Structures are given as structure tokens and as C-alpha cells.
Amino acid sequence: METHIPDFALPSSHPTLNGQKTAKSARDSFSAYNSKYLTLPQNRSSCHRSGTNGALEASGVSYRSSIINNYVEGTPREVRDKASQSGLHFKDSKRKVDYVLAYHYRRRLARHEPGAASPEPRRGSASVALVSNGGTGKGRAEPQQQQQDDGQRALREWPGLPGLEAVEISPLDALEEERRLQREEYEHNLLEAGLEIEKDPENKSQGLSFVRVHAPWQVLSREAELLKIKMPTKKMYEITEEKGILKRLNEIWCKLTEPLQPQVPQQENTKMKTLSYPFSREKIYLYNIKDRDTFFDNATRSRIVREILKRTSTKARNSMGIDTLIANSVYDAAYPLHDGEYEGQNDDMNERKLLYQEWARYGVFYKFQPIDLIRKYFGEKIGLYFAWLGLYTEFLIPSSVVGIIVFLYGCITIESDIPSKEMCDQHNAFTMCPLCDKFCDYWNLSSACATARASHLFDNPATVFFSIFMALWATMFLEQWKRLQMRLSYFWDLTGLEEEEEHPRPEYENKLLQKKLKNKNITTEKSNENEKEKLTWSDRMPGYAANFGLILFMIMLTFSAVFGVIVYRITTAAALSFSTNETTRSNVRVTVAATAVIINLVVVLILDEIYGAVAKWLTEIEIPKTEKTFEERVILKTFLLKFLNSYASIFYVAFFKGRFVGRPGRYVYMFEGYRMEECAPGGCLMELCIQLSIIMLGKQLIQNNLFEIGIPKLKKLFRKLKDERTALKEMDTNKSKDPQQWDLDYILEPFTGLTPEYMEMIIQFGFVTLFVASFPLAPVFALLNNIIEVRLDAKKFVTELRRPDTVREKDIGIWYNILSVIGKLSVIINAFVIAVTSDFIPRLMYQYAYSQNGTMHGFINHTLSYFNVSQFKAGTQPENSLFAQEVSFCRFKDYREPPWSPHQYEFSKQYWAVLSARLAFVILFQNLVMFLSVLVDWMIPDIPKDISEQIKKEKRVLVDFFLKEEHEKLKLIESFIARDKRKCRNGTKSKRTRAASFSQGHRSPKGSFTSFSSQHTVV
């Protein structure tokens, strides 16, 4: 006979909230589960020793409750295989597996005398077994110490029991026993919360076991009401569409992009939207519940179960939630199941397979992303990430086109560039001063012709326009994202989403517990018992001090790495200059630059991995209370360290290299005999371009792609080999040959958050915007990378990772603030790159202030100063000069007075004029671009007009719907009351008539009539 599962209310003493429910109430509440979900086998009389102090444990005689598996040993294998052939249900093939807990166990087998039979248990045993999906026996809620005493007492009651003896157990066995007790208590508390569980039989000495969790309708409806989850109602309303030319353009765009749309199920009527409202059991008649099993989708079910798992506590070690148990190695993992296999021979289509076919394959790179399906399967937080990544990739298309146009403009105008022609003219060659002391000779400027021509590709007037364009592009991208985010919030029912109360992290709970235990010994007269204890700034002070010191150390480490590369360049250039090989000496600059960039890239990649791990550790010792606070602090630290690591060398080349060289006769030396390095004759912009492109492409190719593909596969292979090696020690004869879905998902890599994914794109966004003036092709390479990155991330989420817990978020959080800061910083940096690093301002000044005919003829000669070679310091002039002609004056790039001037080698008037123009350009450029950005921000509203109107309309429809439903409900109640009144009046009249006729037929002995009806009326 089946017993109805009660719908447990959630009073203040709910066990998952405060753990105060007594054992008696537990027995009363859950005795119904036993009869419904499990039949215990009758012949389980085997006994073995286990636990602390060697207490006796058996099916019939046990000092504590034991978990009886849903997969009992008496169940035939074919029944089990048939029952869970899908791998997504319990053995009854009806109840869904909403969540899975995995753990490794290690059993101690009992030692029996040779030939001794297993003893029969005594009748009237101390406790009854706890059933996994139902009742609980006596004594389960007893404390652990009392359970140990019961076990010892049971052992003493069996004097002379053959084949048994008390044994001492190792610390490893004691730890395993403690974990087993915590698992039993935790699973018992899950049962009290209304969940249903199913376990694998632990029929090996050691191995991996799974606990499947199912949430029945009563639990789902209760938790959905507590979490205020919006669910679809019966009401649908029409979405107001755009009219006029916008509607026509939208229709044309839909027709053009139809081949790019993924083939996923769409809403039948896109002009209608279902009205959603937070779930309420009192208003259950409002919701469109066709089937209780499918009303809550898999993502919502797993989210509800996860909330219960997180708040369910155990008394042992005051463990609060599944996260603490995983941190203490009581469980290995906890995860929801994927919807099935993503590829295979079966024709059953599920959402995971659909996502793989239409989204997670490289063959569909040209298609749009099925954002709604992604959100449905993975949750809103991951859906917002892929929506942001898709929008960012789309915005890279126009910036790539403009960048290619700027680059082509440089290619087309390179032949007409007068400064490049003058530099390459060998007839009017300029004799340049030596690049190093003693061993370097004079050289002709025409030998740097190739560098000068290449510099023009990126250092031309179009670069200024492109910098302004990219600054406005960043602003428009952020504004468009806010609009898209609001649109998604409306269609995903995230408007008005309240922040849920987060559970404390396990580390915070442990630290707080240590503080409470410490304070128990310190009693004060003025103690406030009502004040809730929490960690104060003094408790966190050691963590804050360690954070400050280590972050400062790592910043210095980054600068030291850049300084080390600088030293390498200087010393290598000096060493190669000593070479007797003419080819080596002529290619010193190219060799040093190429090897230094590669070394710098390797250092950046290594430090990136170190900084990510250190930032996480530093945040852990701060002991943040909630996961959200922890994540935000990790993001800030990681971004700070990785930003400095990625851009430190680029900042050096852009703004510091060649600025502190000195002049011939008075050079600046880093070490004795080693001069500070100079920029190339064409300027530092070309070297900046090379540095930026190598680091950007190297990080994208190695870190973003190879690491993302290789590391998860290696971890998965290692975990699989480890489990197979453990399984080979003892074969499980009861295990099905075909792995179930929970087995397949356990092998996958656990999901660790979106921080690495966002961080890659944020650093790339910096490469695209911060130094785009020096490398206009950066958006092109970013676009090519992101086309692969979208599918790579998709494949990783669908095939390589366990299914993440669904998290409802209405925005991307702190990442938007970081993007906004980078966008504003890019305006300032690009202004300085154009003004300081490039030759744009000197050329402009020469053409309009110093040129006699208003052209660029004579620009190279204008930028070069003279030096009298006779004024070289002793020992620094070239030895054995092989230069073709005798040199009296050599040239160097700077604005200084000539040797024949009264103020020789001092900065000239042109230097101060150009410097003033550069500073004026920075101020003008910055204010102009900032003004245009603010103008764009003002012109584009954050909330689209149609969405704003729809939100207002939805509120009106919701009020009207509620009033209508309540009015109909009231009318129905009034009709029932009126009908009951009519029935009552009709019944009263008929009773009176029957009573009167009955009384007339009965006279009293004295001849009077007894009025029964009147008596009845009085009553």
C-alpha cells in the first residue's frame, strides 16, 4: 500500500535551517517513505567490525543507523539495468536524478575465526536501519559519543561471541569512519528536508560511490516559493512591434541572416510573451501547469536541490552545507547531470546534443549563437557571458574593416611619403654617430630605409582618425551591451530580480567557529548574547597585511622581469657588436629585438599562471564571507596583476625607451660601459607594434587556445586513469558494463567559474583599445581569435566540463566597470602614443611652422642634430674606423643646438615648441574624444524604448490578470455559498414537513400531541 508523501512546511525549526528537529519528529515525518520506496531484504545477517573502538556493527545489531541502498543486493542485475537505462532516473525509471553526490569509500572487513559462522543477531536490536528514501530507526539523532557508548554496550552484552574481538583501528580508518558518519547524518538530514536519495551498494573494499538526489513536487514547489523563482502563468500578452521603416529593415535583416540562424526549437508565436510571476503555492491556479514532472525544467530543479544541499548542516564539526563537506573530503564532488550524451548512435535528441550540433562545433562557426537555449541549459550567468562575447565579436567586425583600411592607406601612400624617401636617398646620406662605444663605427642613415618604410604603414595621419574611431567604438560597444543586457533581462524574466541571500563560505564558517571556541574561554561581564558574532577587521588584519605585502612584491617582480629583458637587450647588443662577422654586426638590432620579445612572451605566460593562483590564495586568506565577495576580490587582484604583467613591457617601449639616452659625448650608462638603448631611426613606434603584436598573438595562440584545449583533456585523462587503476584492484560484479550518466559526468572537469574566460577577453580588449594607434590590425587578429574562442568555449562547456549550477544574474557584474575603465584609459594612452611615440606632431609642426614651402621636404635634416666627433670622450670614439670618408661631424636624432652655437648641445627652441605642441595635442585629443563619448552615451538610451514600454505593459497586464483571477475566484466562492444556503433552506423546509407529519401520527397517552418538530426547532 502506497503512502502519500507529505508536503513538509518550513517552520522556524526546519532541520536544514537550524538542525533542531528531534529524532522523534524525524521518525514520525519519514516513516511513510520506507513503505513506499524500498523493501528491505530479509536475509542480511552478516556482521563485521567497524568504527572507533572496534564496536559491533550489523544489520540487526548496530549502535548507529546505516544507509540501506536503493540498489539493494537482492535486486537482479537485469532489473537494475532496465530501470536506469537512460542514466537520468532512479531505478523506478520515473523519478529524475536532479543532483549527484560522489565520494570514495574504504571499508574495513571483519576478521573471523577460521570456520566460524556469522553470528545471528539478537532480537530486539538496539537500532533499526535508516532507509535511504524513507523511514528512520531509533537512535539516529543521537550524538556521536552516545552512539559509541551504545556500540560498546552492545559488544559487552555479547560475551563469548565466537569469532569476534575488539581491535584497534588506524588513524586512517578512524578518519574514514568519521567521514562515513558525516555522510549518513547529512543524507538523513536531506531526507528530513523532503528530498529522496538513492545510493550505490558499497560491495568493494574501496571504490567510488554515488548518491542520486531527487526532489519531489512538494519540495520543488516549496523551495520555488522561498527562492521567488518566476514561473510562466496561463496569461499571454502581445509584444508591441516596431513600426514603419524600422520594422521593414528588421524584416529584411531577418531574411538575409536566415541561413546564419541555428536550427533550434523556437517559440511558435514570437509576437506573444508568457506572463511570469514568482511561484506561490497559494496561487497555484494562476500557473500553466500541464505536467508536474516537467513544469520545473532540469536547470531549475538542480538549482533548487543545490540550495537545499548548501543550507543542510551536520553536527559533526558544525559543517554547514555541501561545500564544507567537499572541502573536508567527506564528498568528492556534487554536480547536476547533463541531459545525456552529446554524440552517439541513438536518435534521442536532447538539449546537450542540440547545443553540440548547432553551437559547439567548429563547422558552425558562421552561425549565430542560440543564446536562449544556452541560458535554458546553463543558466542566466553563463548565458550573459556568451551573449556579451557574441556582441563583442560582432563589434570587432567594423573595427577590423576600418583597421584594414588604415593599414591599406599606409601601404598605398608609402611611395609618396617624403620623409621615407629622404631617409632612403643614398646620394644625400646622413652620417650617423656610432650606436655603441669604441667597437661601433659610423653608419649611413640610408641603411635603415626598410625600417622607415615599414614605420609609415602604422605611423600616418590615418592613425589619428583610427584612434578617435576606436575610442568612440568602445563607448558604443558598452552602450549597446547595456541595451542588449536590458533586452535579455526582459525576455528572461530578470527584471526586478532581487539579490538572493548568500550562504557563508566554508572557510568563513571554520574561521568563525575557531573564534567562537576561543571566546568561550574568555568571559566578560558586558557580553551581549543577542549580538550575532562575525569576523571583524582585526580578525582579517593578518590577511590584509599579507595581501598588501605580496601584491607589492609581485608588482616589483613584474617590473624586475621587464628590467631583466632590458638588461638582456643592452648586453646582447653590446656583445654582438664585438663580433667579427659583418652579417652579425649589421643585424644586431633585429636579432636583439626578436629574441627579447620571445623571452618577454615566455615570462608573461609563466607569470600569468603564477599570478592567477597567487591572487586566489591571497583572497582566501582574507576570508570573505560570501562567494560573490570572494569572486569580486579575486577578479580585482587577478586583473591588476595580469594587466601590469601584460602591458609593462609595452608601456616601456611606448613611453620610456630612448627617452633617457643622453647625447654623444654625454651618454647615460646603466652599468659601466653599457649605454641605455635607443629607438630605431624610424622611431619606437615600429618596435612598439612588433612588441604588441607578438605578445597579443602569443597569448591568444598559446594561453587562450592551446592551454584551454590541452589542460582540461590532460586532467580528464588523469582522472580517468586514476579511477580505472582503482577499479582494477577489485572488480565490481554488480556494476553494469555500460557507464551511467553520473559516471560519465564524474570524469569531466569540474566547473570553476567564468573568471578565466572573462579575463582572457578583458586583456584582449585592452590590446584592441589601449595601443591601437600603434597596431591598427589588432581588431583583425582579435576577431579571428574570437571566432575560434566562441566555439572553443562552447565545446568546453558542452563536452569537457560537468554541468554548472544555474545562477540567475541580471548583469555581468564588476566586469562592466573594468571595461569602462579600460575604455576611458584607452583615450589617454592613445593620445600619448600619437603625441609622444609617433612622429605625427613633429611632422605637423615642421610642415606648418618651419617648412619654407609648406611641404615635408627637409624634415629628416630638421630632426637631426650635429655633433663634433672631436668632442668624444677618450676611449669611446670608434677604433679602426672603416668608414669610406673622414668624418668631422656626425648626426643624431634630437632637437639640440649645433657645436658652433654659443649654447652647444642644449635643447633648441624647436624642442620646446614640439613639446608644447605634444602636450596641447594630448589635452585637445582627450577632451574631444571624451566629449564625443559622453555625447554618444547621452544619445543612446540604456534601455531600448520598446523594452521600456513592454515592461510598463507587463506590469499593467499582471495587475489586470490578478484582479480578474481574484474576481473570478470571489464569484466562484459566492456561488458556492449561495448554493449551500439554498440547499440549507430547502433541507430545513423538508425536515419541518416530515417532522410535522410524523408528530401528527403519535398521540400521547393523556390524549395530547407531542410536538417533535417544535422541539427540533428549538434545538
Short mmCIF file of C-alpha atoms in Angstrom, two decimals, residues 462-670:
data_model
loop_
_atom_site.label_atom_id
_atom_site.label_comp_id
_atom_site.label_asym_id
_atom_site.label_seq_id
_atom_site.Cartn_x
_atom_site.Cartn_y
_atom_site.Cartn_z
CA ALA A 462 45.02 57.89 -40.71
CA THR A 463 46.23 56.50 -37.37
CA VAL A 464 44.89 59.56 -35.55
CA PHE A 465 41.49 59.07 -37.11
CA PHE A 466 41.54 55.39 -36.18
CA SER A 467 42.37 56.20 -32.55
CA ILE A 468 39.37 58.53 -32.31
CA PHE A 469 37.22 55.93 -34.01
CA MET A 470 38.27 53.17 -31.56
CA ALA A 471 37.59 55.40 -28.55
CA LEU A 472 34.04 56.01 -29.81
CA TRP A 473 33.80 52.32 -30.74
CA ALA A 474 34.50 51.31 -27.14
CA THR A 475 31.81 53.70 -25.88
CA MET A 476 29.25 52.45 -28.40
CA PHE A 477 30.08 48.84 -27.54
CA LEU A 478 29.44 49.41 -23.83
CA GLU A 479 26.21 51.31 -24.55
CA GLN A 480 24.98 48.61 -26.90
CA TRP A 481 25.79 45.96 -24.32
CA LYS A 482 23.69 47.77 -21.71
CA ARG A 483 20.79 47.80 -24.16
CA LEU A 484 21.20 44.12 -25.03
CA GLN A 485 21.53 43.24 -21.35
CA MET A 486 18.27 45.02 -20.61
CA ARG A 487 16.55 43.28 -23.52
CA LEU A 488 17.73 39.87 -22.31
CA SER A 489 16.66 40.71 -18.76
CA TYR A 490 13.15 41.40 -20.02
CA PHE A 491 12.79 38.25 -22.11
CA TRP A 492 14.50 36.09 -19.47
CA ASP A 493 12.27 37.49 -16.69
CA LEU A 494 15.17 39.03 -14.77
CA THR A 495 13.61 42.48 -14.35
CA GLY A 496 13.11 43.22 -10.70
CA LEU A 497 15.40 40.35 -9.72
CA GLU A 498 16.31 40.64 -6.07
CA GLU A 499 19.72 39.62 -4.80
CA GLU A 500 19.40 36.32 -3.00
CA GLU A 501 20.83 35.89 0.45
CA GLU A 502 24.12 34.08 0.03
CA HIS A 503 25.36 31.35 2.29
CA PRO A 504 28.70 31.89 4.05
CA ARG A 505 31.73 30.20 2.54
CA PRO A 506 33.12 27.10 4.34
CA GLU A 507 36.38 28.89 5.15
CA TYR A 508 34.45 31.74 6.77
CA GLU A 509 32.40 29.28 8.83
CA ASN A 510 35.54 27.47 10.02
CA LYS A 511 37.25 30.72 10.99
CA LEU A 512 34.11 31.89 12.81
CA LEU A 513 33.91 28.55 14.63
CA GLN A 514 37.52 28.89 15.77
CA LYS A 515 36.76 32.39 17.04
CA LYS A 516 33.70 31.14 18.97
CA LEU A 517 35.67 28.33 20.58
CA LYS A 518 38.40 30.77 21.55
CA ASN A 519 35.92 33.24 23.02
CA LYS A 520 34.28 30.57 25.16
CA ASN A 521 37.25 30.68 27.49
CA ILE A 522 37.17 34.48 27.68
CA THR A 523 34.12 35.66 29.61
CA THR A 524 33.37 39.31 30.17
CA GLU A 525 30.76 40.97 32.33
CA LYS A 526 29.47 43.12 29.48
CA SER A 527 28.75 40.39 26.97
CA ASN A 528 25.94 40.89 24.53
CA GLU A 529 24.47 37.47 23.82
CA ASN A 530 21.97 38.78 21.31
CA GLU A 531 24.66 40.23 19.06
CA LYS A 532 25.45 37.90 16.18
CA GLU A 533 29.11 37.02 16.15
CA LYS A 534 31.06 37.75 12.98
CA LEU A 535 34.61 38.33 11.81
CA THR A 536 35.86 41.88 12.30
CA TRP A 537 38.65 43.81 10.60
CA SER A 538 41.03 42.80 13.38
CA ASP A 539 40.42 39.13 12.56
CA ARG A 540 41.27 39.79 8.94
CA MET A 541 44.22 42.10 9.58
CA PRO A 542 46.88 39.39 9.05
CA GLY A 543 45.30 38.55 5.71
CA TYR A 544 45.17 42.20 4.66
CA ALA A 545 48.81 42.72 5.63
CA ALA A 546 49.86 39.64 3.66
CA ASN A 547 47.85 40.85 0.67
CA PHE A 548 49.48 44.27 0.69
CA GLY A 549 52.99 42.89 1.03
CA LEU A 550 52.66 40.13 -1.56
CA ILE A 551 50.87 42.25 -4.15
CA LEU A 552 53.58 44.89 -3.80
CA PHE A 553 56.20 42.16 -4.17
CA MET A 554 54.56 40.77 -7.32
CA ILE A 555 54.32 44.24 -8.87
CA MET A 556 58.03 44.66 -8.23
CA LEU A 557 58.58 41.20 -9.70
CA THR A 558 56.82 42.31 -12.90
CA PHE A 559 58.98 45.41 -13.19
CA SER A 560 62.06 43.31 -12.43
CA ALA A 561 61.18 40.97 -15.30
CA VAL A 562 60.90 43.96 -17.66
CA PHE A 563 64.19 45.32 -16.36
CA GLY A 564 65.80 41.93 -16.89
CA VAL A 565 64.73 41.92 -20.54
CA ILE A 566 66.13 45.45 -20.91
CA VAL A 567 69.48 44.31 -19.49
CA TYR A 568 69.41 41.35 -21.87
CA ARG A 569 68.89 43.65 -24.83
CA ILE A 570 71.65 46.03 -23.82
CA THR A 571 74.24 43.36 -23.04
CA THR A 572 73.39 41.22 -26.07
CA ALA A 573 73.56 44.21 -28.39
CA ALA A 574 76.97 45.13 -26.98
CA ALA A 575 78.22 41.54 -27.27
CA LEU A 576 77.05 41.14 -30.87
CA SER A 577 78.67 44.45 -31.75
CA PHE A 578 82.04 42.92 -30.86
CA SER A 579 81.54 40.16 -33.43
CA THR A 580 83.96 39.96 -36.33
CA ASN A 581 81.16 38.73 -38.63
CA GLU A 582 79.86 41.58 -40.73
CA THR A 583 76.38 40.00 -41.12
CA THR A 584 76.03 39.62 -37.36
CA ARG A 585 77.01 43.23 -36.73
CA SER A 586 74.62 44.53 -39.38
CA ASN A 587 71.64 42.61 -37.94
CA VAL A 588 72.25 43.36 -34.27
CA ARG A 589 69.07 45.40 -33.82
CA VAL A 590 66.80 42.83 -35.48
CA THR A 591 68.32 39.88 -33.61
CA VAL A 592 68.12 41.54 -30.22
CA ALA A 593 64.56 42.79 -30.73
CA ALA A 594 63.23 39.40 -31.93
CA THR A 595 64.83 37.31 -29.17
CA ALA A 596 63.88 39.83 -26.47
CA VAL A 597 60.22 39.80 -27.50
CA ILE A 598 60.12 35.99 -27.40
CA ILE A 599 61.76 35.92 -23.94
CA ASN A 600 59.31 38.56 -22.76
CA LEU A 601 56.37 36.50 -24.06
CA VAL A 602 57.54 33.39 -22.19
CA VAL A 603 57.97 35.39 -18.99
CA VAL A 604 54.48 36.92 -19.38
CA LEU A 605 52.88 33.48 -19.86
CA ILE A 606 54.65 31.99 -16.84
CA LEU A 607 53.86 34.93 -14.56
CA ASP A 608 50.23 34.93 -15.72
CA GLU A 609 49.74 31.39 -14.42
CA ILE A 610 51.54 32.20 -11.16
CA TYR A 611 49.58 35.41 -10.60
CA GLY A 612 46.24 33.68 -11.14
CA ALA A 613 46.98 31.09 -8.44
CA VAL A 614 48.53 33.63 -6.03
CA ALA A 615 45.57 36.04 -6.39
CA LYS A 616 43.16 33.26 -5.47
CA TRP A 617 45.26 32.25 -2.46
CA LEU A 618 45.55 35.85 -1.28
CA THR A 619 41.79 36.24 -1.44
CA GLU A 620 41.29 33.05 0.55
CA ILE A 621 43.40 34.31 3.44
CA GLU A 622 41.25 37.46 3.51
CA ILE A 623 38.34 35.15 4.43
CA PRO A 624 35.49 36.84 2.50
CA LYS A 625 32.08 35.90 3.79
CA THR A 626 30.20 35.12 0.56
CA GLU A 627 31.10 33.65 -2.81
CA LYS A 628 30.19 36.89 -4.59
CA THR A 629 32.58 38.93 -2.45
CA PHE A 630 35.25 36.29 -2.92
CA GLU A 631 34.82 36.31 -6.70
CA GLU A 632 34.95 40.11 -6.96
CA ARG A 633 38.15 40.32 -4.90
CA VAL A 634 39.80 37.57 -6.93
CA ILE A 635 38.84 39.38 -10.14
CA LEU A 636 40.32 42.70 -8.97
CA LYS A 637 43.61 41.17 -7.82
CA THR A 638 43.97 38.98 -10.89
CA PHE A 639 43.18 41.83 -13.26
CA LEU A 640 45.65 44.19 -11.55
CA LEU A 641 48.50 41.68 -11.69
CA LYS A 642 47.80 40.37 -15.19
CA PHE A 643 47.26 43.86 -16.55
CA LEU A 644 50.66 45.00 -15.31
CA ASN A 645 52.27 41.78 -16.46
CA SER A 646 50.84 42.00 -19.99
CA TYR A 647 51.39 45.71 -20.59
CA ALA A 648 54.50 46.61 -18.56
CA SER A 649 56.95 45.90 -21.40
CA ILE A 650 54.64 47.64 -23.89
CA PHE A 651 54.46 50.75 -21.69
CA TYR A 652 58.25 50.77 -21.50
CA VAL A 653 58.71 50.67 -25.29
CA ALA A 654 55.99 53.26 -25.85
CA PHE A 655 56.94 55.91 -23.31
CA PHE A 656 60.37 55.25 -21.81
CA LYS A 657 62.66 53.63 -24.34
CA GLY A 658 65.03 56.12 -25.95
CA ARG A 659 63.94 58.98 -23.67
CA PHE A 660 66.92 58.81 -21.29
CA VAL A 661 69.79 58.06 -23.67
CA GLY A 662 71.66 61.32 -23.38
CA ARG A 663 73.71 62.61 -26.33
CA PRO A 664 77.05 61.83 -27.97
CA GLY A 665 79.83 62.75 -25.61
CA ARG A 666 77.50 62.54 -22.61
CA TYR A 667 75.61 59.26 -22.84
CA VAL A 668 73.68 57.75 -19.90
CA TYR A 669 75.11 54.39 -18.80
CA MET A 670 73.18 51.69 -16.97
#
